Amino acid sequence: MRVLLVCLAGLLVCLKTADSHSLPQKDYDTDSSKPDITNPLNDTSGNNSSSVPDNSSGIFDSNTTIFIVRYVTRGDKKEYKGIYAHKNGKVKKILVGGRAFSDWFSKSRAYLGHKDGIYVYDTETEKLEKYGNLSDSIIGILKENRTDDLYILTEDHVVYKVIEEGTKKIKINEAEHAEQIALDWDDNLYYIGANNQPYVVTSDGAKKIEGLPANPTSASFSRAPITTEHRSWFMSGKQPYIIYPNATSEPYVFNDQEKLEYEKRIRALQLIFLQLRNQAEE
Ligand SMILES: *[C@@H]1O[C@H](CO)[C@@H](O)[C@H](O)[C@H]1NC(C)=O
Ligand SMILES: *[C@@H]1O[C@H](CO)[C@@H](O)[C@H](O)[C@H]1NC(C)=O
Ligand SMILES: *[C@@H]1O[C@H](CO)[C@@H](O)[C@H](O)[C@H]1NC(C)=O
Ligand SMILES: *[C@@H]1O[C@H](CO)[C@@H](O)[C@H](O)[C@H]1NC(C)=O
Ligand SMILES: *[C@@H]1O[C@H](CO)[C@@H](O)[C@H](O)[C@H]1NC(C)=O
Ligand SMILES: *[C@@H]1O[C@H](CO)[C@@H](O)[C@H](O)[C@H]1NC(C)=O
Ligand SMILES: *[C@@H]1O[C@H](CO)[C@@H](O)[C@H](O)[C@H]1NC(C)=O
Ligand SMILES: *[C@@H]1O[C@H](CO)[C@@H](O)[C@H](O)[C@H]1NC(C)=O
């Protein structure tokens, strides 16, 4: 049972969102000694975070685009191999040097974080374009729910809000040494600090989320297997939590329905990984 919980949490399933174009995602590790993809089910750390499409009835339906960030871990270092898109049964490499993508998007536009700035990818036309004129090396990217503004997390762990169509960035001073970032529906910004603890950025500064284990072995914002709405989802080690903008938290327990959905997704996702692996080896 414990193992199943871990898997559920590691696979970050979003069952429902209003936007059926919402992007699913999957990051994974490969080991440098073998050109293989590690089992996505074992992904429980932020390093190996992953997620799958968020439409429970149309899992992997032909029009859904799934983005995959491929990287190889060498010691503590990640070597990024680019972003792939899976759609209509095909996997395609879309951005060499890509490292992150926004998972909520509107009008079929997904924002991709690159080592030299931001790109925008249209999942319908499959066209890729440079977005704005920033040149930061990006490891995390989010789009606001209410606006077209973005948040980026750069390789040196600084968070910026990106406005005016990617031409201007504002440093979020409250977020110190962020490892990962997340937004809820209300566009509250959360980040994980160097201490593996999550914080919420409020008008009076960053607040540490209370009620979580002090020294987790890992910490990550994964895509939640439930609708999160006005709250966010956080993995402390292997235990999932719901975290709230008022800086409180509570452990999350999965129900049977969620477990079933999860298993369905795993089967579908495994096929995609196989496919990507075969293609990447070519
Ligand atoms: C999920 O996908 C199905 C089939 O593709 C579609 O009919 C349904 O409206 C979608 N639901 C949501 C919430 O997007
Ligand atoms: C996780 O990995 C371990 C060892 O690599 C393996 O034995 C186990 O079956 C995996 N768990 C799942 C759920 O695949
Ligand atoms: C993350 O991936 C690396 C490389 O495959 C692996 O060694 C590590 O155990 C993984 N972490 C977790 C928590 O699964
Ligand atoms: C995750 O990555 C960090 C640094 O990149 C490393 O210190 C940590 O050990 C990694 N954790 C796992 C579980 O691989
Ligand atoms: C996929 O999306 C395109 C463009 O929105 C639409 O024309 C087409 O009918 C969709 N196909 C399916 C199977 O839903
Ligand atoms: C990006 O473009 C804006 C508006 O044209 C300009 O003000 C800004 O200086 C440019 N920034 C960079 C980094 O080139
Ligand atoms: C935020 O996004 C969700 C799902 O995409 C949507 O249902 C909700 O109405 C959005 N909230 C606002 C304020 O736009
Ligand atoms: C924080 O917000 C949650 C969710 O809205 C609520 O259930 C809880 O009572 C709040 N806690 C405090 C201390 O305000």
Short mmCIF file of C-alpha atoms and ligand atoms in Angstrom, two decimals:
data_model
loop_
_atom_site.label_atom_id
_atom_site.label_comp_id
_atom_site.label_asym_id
_atom_site.label_seq_id
_atom_site.Cartn_x
_atom_site.Cartn_y
_atom_site.Cartn_z
CA MET A 1 0.00 0.00 0.00
CA ARG A 2 2.81 2.29 0.87
CA VAL A 3 4.44 1.59 -2.44
CA LEU A 4 1.28 2.38 -4.33
CA LEU A 5 0.97 5.69 -2.59
CA VAL A 6 4.48 6.55 -3.56
CA CYS A 7 3.76 5.69 -7.13
CA LEU A 8 0.60 7.70 -7.22
CA ALA A 9 2.31 10.66 -5.85
CA GLY A 10 5.34 10.30 -8.04
CA LEU A 11 3.37 10.12 -11.20
CA LEU A 12 1.55 13.38 -10.65
CA VAL A 13 -1.72 12.84 -12.30
CA CYS A 14 -4.13 15.66 -12.88
CA LEU A 15 -7.56 14.22 -13.24
CA LYS A 16 -9.48 17.33 -13.97
CA THR A 17 -8.97 20.78 -15.21
CA ALA A 18 -11.29 23.00 -17.10
CA ASP A 19 -8.92 23.25 -20.00
CA SER A 20 -8.77 20.02 -21.93
CA HIS A 21 -5.66 21.27 -23.69
CA SER A 22 -3.77 21.44 -20.45
CA LEU A 23 -0.38 19.98 -20.82
CA PRO A 24 0.61 16.82 -19.22
CA GLN A 25 4.22 16.39 -18.54
CA LYS A 26 6.85 13.89 -17.71
CA ASP A 27 10.40 14.44 -16.69
CA TYR A 28 12.62 11.51 -16.33
CA ASP A 29 16.10 10.48 -15.62
CA THR A 30 18.29 8.31 -17.65
CA ASP A 31 21.44 6.81 -16.37
CA SER A 32 24.56 7.70 -18.31
CA SER A 33 25.82 4.14 -18.26
CA LYS A 34 22.73 2.80 -19.97
CA PRO A 35 20.78 4.85 -22.47
CA ASP A 36 17.55 3.79 -20.83
CA ILE A 37 14.75 5.66 -19.21
CA THR A 38 14.31 4.81 -15.56
CA ASN A 39 10.97 3.58 -14.38
CA PRO A 40 8.66 6.56 -14.11
CA LEU A 41 6.80 4.85 -11.31
CA ASN A 42 9.78 5.24 -9.11
CA ASP A 43 9.94 8.95 -9.52
CA THR A 44 9.36 10.47 -6.16
CA SER A 45 11.97 13.14 -5.85
CA GLY A 46 11.97 16.55 -7.37
CA ASN A 47 14.81 15.38 -9.52
CA ASN A 48 12.64 12.84 -11.12
CA SER A 49 9.29 14.51 -11.16
CA SER A 50 6.74 13.63 -13.74
CA SER A 51 3.15 13.97 -14.69
CA VAL A 52 0.59 12.71 -17.11
CA PRO A 53 -2.40 14.14 -18.93
CA ASP A 54 -5.09 15.66 -16.90
CA ASN A 55 -8.21 14.48 -18.65
CA SER A 56 -9.36 11.33 -16.97
CA SER A 57 -11.79 10.22 -19.65
CA GLY A 58 -9.57 11.00 -22.59
CA ILE A 59 -6.23 9.79 -21.31
CA PHE A 60 -3.74 10.25 -24.09
CA ASP A 61 -6.45 10.93 -26.60
CA SER A 62 -5.00 11.63 -29.98
CA ASN A 63 -5.11 15.39 -29.74
CA THR A 64 -3.47 15.64 -26.37
CA THR A 65 0.13 16.72 -26.33
CA ILE A 66 2.41 15.27 -23.70
CA PHE A 67 5.71 16.97 -23.16
CA ILE A 68 8.71 15.09 -21.93
CA VAL A 69 11.94 16.63 -20.73
CA ARG A 70 14.74 14.22 -21.27
CA TYR A 71 17.89 14.40 -19.24
CA VAL A 72 20.76 12.27 -18.13
CA THR A 73 22.05 12.45 -14.58
CA ARG A 74 25.80 12.40 -14.13
CA GLY A 75 26.54 12.44 -10.44
CA ASP A 76 24.63 15.45 -9.19
CA LYS A 77 24.49 17.12 -12.57
CA LYS A 78 21.68 16.98 -15.03
CA GLU A 79 22.55 16.95 -18.68
CA TYR A 80 19.49 18.04 -20.61
CA LYS A 81 18.75 16.31 -23.88
CA GLY A 82 15.82 18.40 -24.96
CA ILE A 83 12.04 18.48 -24.93
CA TYR A 84 9.94 15.95 -26.79
CA ALA A 85 6.25 16.10 -27.60
CA HIS A 86 3.97 13.10 -27.88
CA LYS A 87 0.83 13.60 -29.95
CA ASN A 88 -1.34 11.42 -32.16
CA GLY A 89 0.76 8.42 -31.28
CA LYS A 90 4.03 10.01 -32.36
CA VAL A 91 7.00 11.30 -30.41
CA LYS A 92 8.91 14.24 -31.80
CA LYS A 93 11.92 16.13 -30.53
CA ILE A 94 10.84 19.74 -30.50
CA LEU A 95 13.52 21.71 -28.67
CA VAL A 96 17.16 20.86 -28.22
CA GLY A 97 18.41 22.58 -25.07
CA GLY A 98 14.89 22.70 -23.62
CA ARG A 99 14.60 22.08 -19.90
CA ALA A 100 11.11 22.92 -18.69
CA PHE A 101 7.59 23.61 -19.85
CA SER A 102 4.49 25.27 -18.53
CA ASP A 103 1.82 22.72 -17.84
CA TRP A 104 -1.22 24.96 -17.74
CA PHE A 105 -1.81 26.84 -20.91
CA SER A 106 -4.50 28.40 -22.92
CA LYS A 107 -5.14 28.55 -26.65
CA SER A 108 -2.84 25.61 -27.27
CA ARG A 109 0.25 27.65 -26.42
CA ALA A 110 2.84 26.06 -24.19
CA TYR A 111 5.85 27.95 -22.92
CA LEU A 112 9.15 26.16 -22.95
CA GLY A 113 12.17 27.05 -20.86
CA HIS A 114 15.48 26.82 -22.67
CA LYS A 115 19.09 27.41 -21.73
CA ASP A 116 18.84 30.68 -23.68
CA GLY A 117 15.41 32.02 -22.83
CA ILE A 118 11.79 31.20 -23.54
CA TYR A 119 10.08 29.55 -26.49
CA VAL A 120 6.43 29.14 -27.23
CA TYR A 121 5.07 26.01 -28.85
CA ASP A 122 1.68 25.74 -30.46
CA THR A 123 0.36 22.24 -29.86
CA GLU A 124 -2.10 22.50 -32.76
CA THR A 125 0.12 23.84 -35.51
CA GLU A 126 3.25 22.34 -33.89
CA LYS A 127 5.14 25.55 -34.53
CA LEU A 128 7.92 26.67 -32.24
CA GLU A 129 8.93 30.29 -31.80
CA LYS A 130 11.23 32.29 -29.59
CA TYR A 131 9.20 34.22 -27.05
CA GLY A 132 10.37 37.66 -26.04
CA ASN A 133 14.01 38.59 -25.77
CA LEU A 134 15.23 37.20 -22.44
CA SER A 135 18.23 34.91 -22.48
CA ASP A 136 18.21 33.36 -19.01
CA SER A 137 19.01 29.72 -18.53
CA ILE A 138 15.65 28.39 -17.37
CA ILE A 139 14.93 25.27 -15.33
CA GLY A 140 11.32 26.00 -14.36
CA ILE A 141 8.50 27.87 -16.09
CA LEU A 142 4.87 28.57 -15.16
CA LYS A 143 2.06 30.54 -16.72
CA GLU A 144 -0.37 32.48 -14.62
CA ASN A 145 -3.96 31.35 -14.65
CA ARG A 146 -5.49 34.77 -15.12
CA THR A 147 -2.95 36.45 -17.35
CA ASP A 148 -0.30 35.65 -19.91
CA ASP A 149 2.44 36.54 -17.48
CA LEU A 150 4.96 33.86 -16.64
CA TYR A 151 7.23 32.92 -13.81
CA ILE A 152 10.64 31.50 -14.56
CA LEU A 153 13.15 29.78 -12.33
CA THR A 154 16.69 30.22 -13.59
CA GLU A 155 19.59 27.84 -13.26
CA ASP A 156 21.07 30.02 -10.51
CA HIS A 157 17.85 29.54 -8.47
CA VAL A 158 16.40 33.01 -8.93
CA VAL A 159 12.67 33.48 -9.62
CA TYR A 160 11.43 36.18 -12.01
CA LYS A 161 8.02 37.24 -13.12
CA VAL A 162 8.04 37.73 -16.89
CA ILE A 163 5.72 40.38 -18.26
CA GLU A 164 5.10 42.35 -21.45
CA GLU A 165 5.24 39.35 -23.75
CA GLY A 166 8.57 38.12 -22.57
CA THR A 167 10.43 41.42 -22.86
CA LYS A 168 10.65 42.33 -19.20
CA LYS A 169 11.42 40.42 -16.02
CA ILE A 170 10.98 41.36 -12.39
CA LYS A 171 12.98 39.57 -9.74
CA ILE A 172 10.90 37.96 -6.99
CA ASN A 173 13.11 38.87 -4.05
CA GLU A 174 11.02 36.88 -1.59
CA ALA A 175 11.94 33.60 -3.23
CA GLU A 176 15.44 32.86 -2.03
CA HIS A 177 17.41 30.11 -3.66
CA ALA A 178 14.39 28.37 -5.13
CA GLU A 179 14.73 24.77 -6.26
CA GLN A 180 11.25 24.50 -7.74
CA ILE A 181 8.24 26.75 -8.25
CA ALA A 182 4.47 26.23 -8.45
CA LEU A 183 1.29 28.29 -8.83
CA ASP A 184 -2.24 27.54 -7.74
CA TRP A 185 -5.38 28.63 -9.62
CA ASP A 186 -5.37 31.92 -7.82
CA ASP A 187 -1.83 32.56 -8.99
CA ASN A 188 -0.30 32.27 -5.55
CA LEU A 189 3.38 31.51 -6.01
CA TYR A 190 5.01 28.72 -4.02
CA TYR A 191 8.64 27.71 -4.04
CA ILE A 192 10.82 25.05 -2.49
CA GLY A 193 13.90 26.47 -0.77
CA ALA A 194 17.36 25.00 -0.37
CA ASN A 195 16.14 23.36 2.88
CA ASN A 196 13.57 21.19 1.03
CA GLN A 197 10.74 23.21 2.59
CA PRO A 198 7.98 24.93 0.62
CA TYR A 199 7.12 28.61 1.03
CA VAL A 200 4.24 30.71 -0.21
CA VAL A 201 4.98 34.22 -1.44
CA THR A 202 2.50 36.68 0.04
CA SER A 203 2.20 40.43 0.12
CA ASP A 204 4.10 40.36 3.41
CA GLY A 205 6.96 38.24 2.22
CA ALA A 206 7.60 34.52 1.92
CA LYS A 207 5.96 32.30 4.53
CA LYS A 208 7.16 28.82 5.34
CA ILE A 209 4.39 26.24 5.00
CA GLU A 210 3.72 24.78 8.44
CA GLY A 211 3.02 21.22 9.50
CA LEU A 212 5.54 19.41 7.32
CA PRO A 213 8.40 17.07 8.26
CA ALA A 214 11.55 18.99 9.13
CA ASN A 215 14.16 17.10 7.12
CA PRO A 216 12.63 15.24 4.20
CA THR A 217 14.96 13.27 1.97
CA SER A 218 13.40 14.95 -1.04
CA ALA A 219 10.81 17.58 -1.84
CA SER A 220 8.85 18.34 -4.96
CA PHE A 221 5.86 20.06 -6.43
CA SER A 222 4.43 17.37 -8.55
CA ARG A 223 1.31 17.53 -10.64
CA ALA A 224 -1.50 16.51 -8.35
CA PRO A 225 -3.76 13.54 -9.06
CA ILE A 226 -6.67 15.66 -7.91
CA THR A 227 -8.03 19.05 -8.77
CA THR A 228 -6.03 21.39 -6.64
CA GLU A 229 -7.78 24.71 -7.32
CA HIS A 230 -7.04 27.05 -4.47
CA ARG A 231 -4.20 25.07 -3.04
CA SER A 232 -1.13 23.25 -4.20
CA TRP A 233 0.34 19.80 -4.06
CA PHE A 234 3.63 18.95 -2.41
CA MET A 235 5.63 15.77 -1.93
CA SER A 236 7.74 15.58 1.19
CA GLY A 237 9.79 12.47 0.71
CA LYS A 238 7.18 9.91 -0.22
CA GLN A 239 4.24 11.55 1.50
CA PRO A 240 1.92 13.84 -0.46
CA TYR A 241 0.52 16.98 1.14
CA ILE A 242 -1.93 19.66 0.19
CA ILE A 243 -0.49 23.08 0.93
CA TYR A 244 -2.57 26.22 1.26
CA PRO A 245 -1.85 29.87 0.54
CA ASN A 246 -2.34 30.61 4.24
CA ALA A 247 0.85 28.59 4.81
CA THR A 248 -0.87 25.54 6.34
CA SER A 249 -0.75 21.98 5.06
CA GLU A 250 -2.37 18.58 5.44
CA PRO A 251 -1.33 15.06 4.39
CA TYR A 252 -3.27 13.65 1.45
CA VAL A 253 -4.75 10.15 1.27
CA PHE A 254 -5.78 8.71 -2.10
CA ASN A 255 -9.15 7.11 -2.66
CA ASP A 256 -9.84 3.97 -4.71
CA GLN A 257 -11.02 5.87 -7.76
CA GLU A 258 -7.78 7.83 -7.88
CA LYS A 259 -5.78 4.65 -7.63
CA LEU A 260 -7.65 3.13 -10.58
CA GLU A 261 -7.13 6.21 -12.71
CA TYR A 262 -3.53 6.13 -11.79
CA GLU A 263 -3.07 2.56 -12.92
CA LYS A 264 -4.69 3.32 -16.27
CA ARG A 265 -2.34 6.19 -16.80
CA ILE A 266 0.69 4.17 -15.92
CA ARG A 267 -0.07 1.62 -18.58
CA ALA A 268 -0.54 4.29 -21.21
CA LEU A 269 2.49 6.22 -20.10
CA GLN A 270 4.74 3.20 -20.14
CA LEU A 271 3.99 2.71 -23.81
CA ILE A 272 4.98 6.28 -24.54
CA PHE A 273 8.24 5.88 -22.71
CA LEU A 274 9.05 2.75 -24.61
CA GLN A 275 8.35 4.57 -27.81
CA LEU A 276 10.50 7.53 -26.85
CA ARG A 277 13.31 5.27 -25.79
CA ASN A 278 13.27 3.42 -29.06
CA GLN A 279 13.25 6.65 -30.96
CA ALA A 280 15.93 8.33 -28.88
CA GLU A 281 18.27 5.46 -29.58
CA GLU A 282 17.95 5.85 -33.31
C1 LIG B 1 -11.86 14.75 -21.69
O1 LIG B 1 -11.75 14.11 -22.94
C2 LIG B 1 -12.97 13.65 -23.43
C3 LIG B 1 -12.72 12.86 -24.69
O2 LIG B 1 -11.65 13.35 -25.41
C4 LIG B 1 -13.89 14.85 -23.66
O3 LIG B 1 -15.12 14.42 -24.15
C5 LIG B 1 -14.10 15.57 -22.34
O4 LIG B 1 -14.84 16.74 -22.52
C6 LIG B 1 -12.77 15.95 -21.73
N1 LIG B 1 -13.00 16.44 -20.39
C7 LIG B 1 -12.40 17.51 -19.91
C8 LIG B 1 -12.71 17.87 -18.52
O5 LIG B 1 -11.61 18.16 -20.57
C1 LIG B 2 11.10 0.72 -8.39
O1 LIG B 2 12.43 0.34 -8.60
C2 LIG B 2 12.80 -0.84 -7.94
C3 LIG B 2 14.28 -1.08 -8.13
O2 LIG B 2 14.79 -0.31 -9.16
C4 LIG B 2 11.96 -1.98 -8.49
O3 LIG B 2 12.30 -3.18 -7.83
C5 LIG B 2 10.50 -1.67 -8.25
O4 LIG B 2 9.70 -2.68 -8.82
C6 LIG B 2 10.15 -0.34 -8.86
N1 LIG B 2 8.80 0.01 -8.47
C7 LIG B 2 7.83 0.10 -9.34
C8 LIG B 2 6.50 0.45 -8.79
O5 LIG B 2 8.01 -0.07 -10.52
C1 LIG B 3 16.08 9.83 -9.36
O1 LIG B 3 16.78 9.37 -10.48
C2 LIG B 3 18.10 8.99 -10.19
C3 LIG B 3 18.79 8.61 -11.48
O2 LIG B 3 18.07 7.66 -12.17
C4 LIG B 3 18.07 7.82 -9.20
O3 LIG B 3 19.38 7.43 -8.90
C5 LIG B 3 17.37 8.27 -7.96
O4 LIG B 3 17.23 7.19 -7.06
C6 LIG B 3 16.00 8.78 -8.29
N1 LIG B 3 15.40 9.32 -7.09
C7 LIG B 3 14.30 8.82 -6.60
C8 LIG B 3 13.87 9.39 -5.31
O5 LIG B 3 13.65 7.97 -7.16
C1 LIG B 4 18.52 15.70 -6.41
O1 LIG B 4 19.42 16.62 -6.95
C2 LIG B 4 20.17 17.28 -5.96
C3 LIG B 4 21.08 18.28 -6.63
O2 LIG B 4 20.81 18.40 -7.97
C4 LIG B 4 20.97 16.26 -5.17
O3 LIG B 4 21.68 16.93 -4.16
C5 LIG B 4 20.03 15.25 -4.57
O4 LIG B 4 20.77 14.26 -3.93
C6 LIG B 4 19.19 14.63 -5.62
N1 LIG B 4 18.22 13.75 -5.01
C7 LIG B 4 17.94 12.57 -5.50
C8 LIG B 4 16.94 11.78 -4.75
O5 LIG B 4 18.46 12.12 -6.51
C1 LIG B 5 -7.93 17.57 -33.06
O1 LIG B 5 -7.84 18.98 -33.06
C2 LIG B 5 -8.08 19.55 -34.34
C3 LIG B 5 -7.83 21.03 -34.23
O2 LIG B 5 -8.40 21.57 -33.08
C4 LIG B 5 -9.49 19.22 -34.79
O3 LIG B 5 -9.71 19.77 -36.05
C5 LIG B 5 -9.66 17.72 -34.83
O4 LIG B 5 -10.99 17.39 -35.15
C6 LIG B 5 -9.30 17.10 -33.49
N1 LIG B 5 -9.31 15.65 -33.62
C7 LIG B 5 -9.86 14.87 -32.70
C8 LIG B 5 -9.77 13.42 -32.96
O5 LIG B 5 -10.42 15.31 -31.71
C1 LIG B 6 13.68 43.47 -24.74
O1 LIG B 6 12.81 44.30 -25.46
C2 LIG B 6 12.32 45.39 -24.70
C3 LIG B 6 11.25 46.09 -25.51
O2 LIG B 6 11.59 46.13 -26.85
C4 LIG B 6 13.48 46.29 -24.33
O3 LIG B 6 13.02 47.36 -23.55
C5 LIG B 6 14.46 45.48 -23.50
O4 LIG B 6 15.61 46.25 -23.21
C6 LIG B 6 14.88 44.24 -24.25
N1 LIG B 6 15.63 43.42 -23.32
C7 LIG B 6 16.71 42.76 -23.67
C8 LIG B 6 17.35 41.92 -22.61
O5 LIG B 6 17.20 42.85 -24.79
C1 LIG B 7 -7.95 28.88 -13.10
O1 LIG B 7 -7.87 27.74 -13.89
C2 LIG B 7 -8.91 26.83 -13.71
C3 LIG B 7 -8.64 25.61 -14.54
O2 LIG B 7 -7.84 25.88 -15.62
C4 LIG B 7 -10.24 27.45 -14.02
O3 LIG B 7 -11.30 26.56 -13.80
C5 LIG B 7 -10.41 28.66 -13.12
O4 LIG B 7 -11.60 29.30 -13.44
C6 LIG B 7 -9.25 29.59 -13.32
N1 LIG B 7 -9.38 30.68 -12.41
C7 LIG B 7 -9.38 31.92 -12.82
C8 LIG B 7 -9.54 32.93 -11.78
O5 LIG B 7 -9.26 32.20 -13.98
C1 LIG B 8 -6.00 27.74 5.88
O1 LIG B 8 -6.76 27.48 4.71
C2 LIG B 8 -7.42 26.22 4.70
C3 LIG B 8 -8.07 26.05 3.35
O2 LIG B 8 -8.78 27.17 2.98
C4 LIG B 8 -8.42 26.19 5.84
O3 LIG B 8 -9.08 24.93 5.85
C5 LIG B 8 -7.69 26.40 7.16
O4 LIG B 8 -8.62 26.46 8.22
C6 LIG B 8 -6.89 27.69 7.11
N1 LIG B 8 -6.08 27.76 8.33
C7 LIG B 8 -5.88 28.88 8.98
C8 LIG B 8 -5.03 28.79 10.21
O5 LIG B 8 -6.35 29.94 8.60
#
